[in-house]
CSV table of C-alpha atoms in Angstrom, one decimal:
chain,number,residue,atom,x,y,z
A,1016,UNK,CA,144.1,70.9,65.0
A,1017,UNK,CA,144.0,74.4,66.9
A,1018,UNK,CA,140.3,74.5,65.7
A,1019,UNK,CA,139.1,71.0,66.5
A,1020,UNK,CA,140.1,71.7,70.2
A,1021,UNK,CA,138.5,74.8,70.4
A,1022,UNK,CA,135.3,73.4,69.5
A,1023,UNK,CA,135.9,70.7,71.9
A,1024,UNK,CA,136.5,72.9,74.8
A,1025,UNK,CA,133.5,75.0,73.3
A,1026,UNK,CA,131.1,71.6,73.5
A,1027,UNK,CA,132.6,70.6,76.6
A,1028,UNK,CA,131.6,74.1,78.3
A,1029,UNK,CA,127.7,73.8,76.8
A,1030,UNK,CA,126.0,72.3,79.5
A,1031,UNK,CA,128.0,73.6,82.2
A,1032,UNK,CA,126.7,77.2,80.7
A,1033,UNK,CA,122.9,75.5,80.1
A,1034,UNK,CA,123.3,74.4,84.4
A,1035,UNK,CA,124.1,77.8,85.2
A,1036,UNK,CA,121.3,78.9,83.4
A,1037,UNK,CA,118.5,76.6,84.8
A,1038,UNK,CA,119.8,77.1,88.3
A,1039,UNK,CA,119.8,81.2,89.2
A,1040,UNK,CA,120.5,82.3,91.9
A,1041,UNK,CA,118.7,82.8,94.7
A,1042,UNK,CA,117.1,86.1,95.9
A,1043,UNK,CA,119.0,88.6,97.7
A,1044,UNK,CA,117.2,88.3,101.4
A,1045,UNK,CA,118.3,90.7,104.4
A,1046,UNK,CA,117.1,88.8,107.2
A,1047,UNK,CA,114.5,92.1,108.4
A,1048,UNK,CA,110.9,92.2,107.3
A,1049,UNK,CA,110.1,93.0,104.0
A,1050,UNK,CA,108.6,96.6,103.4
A,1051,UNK,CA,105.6,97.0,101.7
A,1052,UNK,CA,104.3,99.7,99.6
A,1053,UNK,CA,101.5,101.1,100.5
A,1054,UNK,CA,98.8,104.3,99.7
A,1055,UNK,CA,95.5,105.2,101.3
A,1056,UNK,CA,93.4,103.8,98.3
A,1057,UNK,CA,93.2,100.9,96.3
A,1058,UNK,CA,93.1,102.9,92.9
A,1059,UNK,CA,96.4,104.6,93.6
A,1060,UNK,CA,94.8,107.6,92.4
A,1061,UNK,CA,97.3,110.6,91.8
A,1062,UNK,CA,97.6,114.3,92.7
A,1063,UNK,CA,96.4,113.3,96.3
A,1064,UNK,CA,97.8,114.7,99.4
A,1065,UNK,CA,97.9,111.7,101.6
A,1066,UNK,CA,99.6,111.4,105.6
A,1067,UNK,CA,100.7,108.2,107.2
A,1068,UNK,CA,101.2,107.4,110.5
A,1069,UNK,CA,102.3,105.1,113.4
A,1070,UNK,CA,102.9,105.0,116.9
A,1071,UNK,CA,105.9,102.7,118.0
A,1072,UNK,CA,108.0,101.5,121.0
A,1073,UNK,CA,111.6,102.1,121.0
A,1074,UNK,CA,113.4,98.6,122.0
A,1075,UNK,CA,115.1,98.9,125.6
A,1076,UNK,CA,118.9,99.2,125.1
A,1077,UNK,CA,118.7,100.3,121.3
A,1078,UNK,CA,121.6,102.0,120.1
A,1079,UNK,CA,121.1,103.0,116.1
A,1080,UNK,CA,118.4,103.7,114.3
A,1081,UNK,CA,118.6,103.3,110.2
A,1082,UNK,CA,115.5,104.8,108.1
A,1083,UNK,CA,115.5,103.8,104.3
A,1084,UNK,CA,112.5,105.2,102.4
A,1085,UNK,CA,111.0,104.5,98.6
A,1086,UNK,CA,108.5,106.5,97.3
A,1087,UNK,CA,106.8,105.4,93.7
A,1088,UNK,CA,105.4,108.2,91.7
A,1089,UNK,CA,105.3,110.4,94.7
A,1090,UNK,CA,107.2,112.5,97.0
A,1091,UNK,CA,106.8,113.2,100.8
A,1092,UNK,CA,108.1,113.6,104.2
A,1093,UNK,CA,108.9,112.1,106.7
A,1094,UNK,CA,108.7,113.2,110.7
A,1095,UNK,CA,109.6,111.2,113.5
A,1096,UNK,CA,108.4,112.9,116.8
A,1097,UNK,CA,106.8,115.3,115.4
A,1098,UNK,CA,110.5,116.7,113.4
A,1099,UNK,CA,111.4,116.3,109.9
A,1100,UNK,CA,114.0,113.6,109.4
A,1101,UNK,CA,113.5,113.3,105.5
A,1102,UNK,CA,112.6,114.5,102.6
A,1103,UNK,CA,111.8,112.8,98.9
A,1104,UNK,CA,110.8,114.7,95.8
A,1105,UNK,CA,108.6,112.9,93.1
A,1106,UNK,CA,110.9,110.4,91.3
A,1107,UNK,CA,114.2,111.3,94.0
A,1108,UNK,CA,116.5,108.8,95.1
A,1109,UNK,CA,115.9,106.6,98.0
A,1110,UNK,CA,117.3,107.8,101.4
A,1111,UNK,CA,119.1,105.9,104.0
A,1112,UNK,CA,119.4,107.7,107.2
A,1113,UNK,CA,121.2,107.3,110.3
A,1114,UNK,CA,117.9,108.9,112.9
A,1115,UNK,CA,119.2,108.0,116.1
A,1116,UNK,CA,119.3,111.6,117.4
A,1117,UNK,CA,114.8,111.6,116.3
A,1118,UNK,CA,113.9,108.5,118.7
A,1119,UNK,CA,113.5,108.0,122.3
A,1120,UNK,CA,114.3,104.9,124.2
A,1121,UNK,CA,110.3,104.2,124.8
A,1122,UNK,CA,107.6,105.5,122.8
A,1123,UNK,CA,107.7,107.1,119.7
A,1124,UNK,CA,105.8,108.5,116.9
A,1125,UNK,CA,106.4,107.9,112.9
A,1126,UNK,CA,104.4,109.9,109.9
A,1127,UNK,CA,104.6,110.6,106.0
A,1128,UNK,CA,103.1,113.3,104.6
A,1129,UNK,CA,102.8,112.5,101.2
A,1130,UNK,CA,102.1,114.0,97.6
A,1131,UNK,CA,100.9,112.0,94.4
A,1132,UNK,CA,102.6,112.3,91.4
A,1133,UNK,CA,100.8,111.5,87.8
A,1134,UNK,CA,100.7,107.6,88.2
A,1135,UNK,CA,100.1,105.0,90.5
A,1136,UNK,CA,101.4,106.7,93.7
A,1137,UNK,CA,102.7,104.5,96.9
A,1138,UNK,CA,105.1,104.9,99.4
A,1139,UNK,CA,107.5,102.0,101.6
A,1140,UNK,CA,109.6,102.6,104.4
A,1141,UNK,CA,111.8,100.9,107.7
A,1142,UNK,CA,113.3,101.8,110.4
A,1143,UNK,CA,116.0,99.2,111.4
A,1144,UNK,CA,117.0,99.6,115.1
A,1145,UNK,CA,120.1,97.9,116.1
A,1146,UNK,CA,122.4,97.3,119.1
A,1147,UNK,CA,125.7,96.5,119.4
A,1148,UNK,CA,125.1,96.3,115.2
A,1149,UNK,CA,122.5,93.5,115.7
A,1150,UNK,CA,119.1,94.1,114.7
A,1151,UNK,CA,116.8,94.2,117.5
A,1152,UNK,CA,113.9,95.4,115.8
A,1153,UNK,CA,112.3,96.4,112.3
A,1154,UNK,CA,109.4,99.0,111.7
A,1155,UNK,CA,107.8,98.6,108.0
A,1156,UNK,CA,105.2,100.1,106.6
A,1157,UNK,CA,102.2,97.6,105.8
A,1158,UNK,CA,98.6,97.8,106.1
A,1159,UNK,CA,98.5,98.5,109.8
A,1160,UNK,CA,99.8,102.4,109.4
A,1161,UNK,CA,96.5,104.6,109.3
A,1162,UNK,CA,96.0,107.2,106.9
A,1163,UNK,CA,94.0,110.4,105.9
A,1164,UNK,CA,94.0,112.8,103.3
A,1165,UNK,CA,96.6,115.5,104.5
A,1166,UNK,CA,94.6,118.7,104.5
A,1167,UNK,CA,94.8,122.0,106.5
A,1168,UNK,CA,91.5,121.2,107.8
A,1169,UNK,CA,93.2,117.5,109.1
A,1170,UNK,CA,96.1,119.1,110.5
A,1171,UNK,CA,94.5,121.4,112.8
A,1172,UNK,CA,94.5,121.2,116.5
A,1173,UNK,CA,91.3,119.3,118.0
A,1174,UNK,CA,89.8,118.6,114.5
A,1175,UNK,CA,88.9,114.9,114.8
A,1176,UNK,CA,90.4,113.6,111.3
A,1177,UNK,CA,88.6,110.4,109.6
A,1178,UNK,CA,91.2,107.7,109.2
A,1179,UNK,CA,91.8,103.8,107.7
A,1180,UNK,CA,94.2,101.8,107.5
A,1181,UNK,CA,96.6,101.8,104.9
A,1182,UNK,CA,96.0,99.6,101.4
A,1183,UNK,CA,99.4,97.4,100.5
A,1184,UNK,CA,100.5,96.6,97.2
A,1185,UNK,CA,103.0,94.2,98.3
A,1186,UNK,CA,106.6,93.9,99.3
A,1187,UNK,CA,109.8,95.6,98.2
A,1188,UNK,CA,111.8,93.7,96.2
A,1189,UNK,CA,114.6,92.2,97.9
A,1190,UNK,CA,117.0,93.5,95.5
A,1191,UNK,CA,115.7,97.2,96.2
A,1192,UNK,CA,115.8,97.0,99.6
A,1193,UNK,CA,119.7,95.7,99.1
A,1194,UNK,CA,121.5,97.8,96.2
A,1195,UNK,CA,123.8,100.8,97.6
A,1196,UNK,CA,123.5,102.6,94.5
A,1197,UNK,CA,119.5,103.3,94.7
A,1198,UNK,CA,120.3,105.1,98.1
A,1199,UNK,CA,122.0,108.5,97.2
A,1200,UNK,CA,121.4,110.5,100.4
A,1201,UNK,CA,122.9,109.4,103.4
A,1202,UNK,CA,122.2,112.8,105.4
A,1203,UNK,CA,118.9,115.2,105.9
């Protein structure tokens, strides 16, 4: 007896298990714009030396500033204002930082200087600003950040540098941009 109603309650759970399965759930969304990875060239190319930039205005009234950075096969650094506000080796984890201090309340300036790895290098970042712990406004990389090769010759003073705009490789996954866990530092 004991066995015939197990196998009834087994049967009778079946297609509540086969529902759950043809009905998953839904991706994890934020509600911000998606970040997009990105690299100068299309072939992804390696072993380059790379630097991103952007210029930005600061939304009136803003009151925090969060900065999450991925980098794929690469590492880099990141300076807001012309200061360092983080730093990623080749395969590190994914910071999240609080850069309120690194932004002023008009306009600002955002750039990645960034080293290939051995593989298909690309970078993604944003920059959440918030007030009164509402977004307000959302900075992510995409195809409108311009980008050289990052060479002494680039970087001095008064040397015009040739630029383009950035290539994207599509967005971060939501679930990336989500999980805790991938973010291990939380201060520079």
């Amino acid at each position: 007896m004991r066995i015939l109603i197990i196998v009834w309650l087994i049967l009778l759970s079946a297609p509540s298990v086969v529902a759950l399965q043809e009905n998953p759930e839904p991706p994890l969304t934020t509600g911000e714009p998606a970040a997009e990875w990105i690299w100068a060239t299309e072939d992804r190319q390696g072993c380059q030396n790379i630097a991103f930039s952007r210029e930005f205005v600061a939304p009136a009234g803003f009151s925090a500033a969060r900065l999450r950075l991925f980098a794929d096969f690469a590492g880099c650094s990141v300076l807001v204002n012309g200061q360092t506000v983080a730093r990623v080796d080749n395969f590190g984890p994914h910071p999240d930082l609080d850069i309120t201090d690194f932004l002023r309340q008009n306009r600002n300036s955002i750039s990645i200087r960034a080293q290939g790895g051995h593989g298909p290098s690309a970078i993604a970042l944003s920059l959440q600003m918030t007030a009164d712990h509402e977004a307000i406004s959302t900075l992510v990389s995409d195809a409108t950040w311009q980008t050289q090769p990052d060479t002494p010759a680039s970087a001095a003073p008064g040397t015009p540098a040739e630029s383009w705009a950035a290539v994207s490789f599509g967005k971060v996954a939501p679930q990336l941009r989500s999980d805790p866990r991938l973010s291990r530092i939380t201060a520079l």
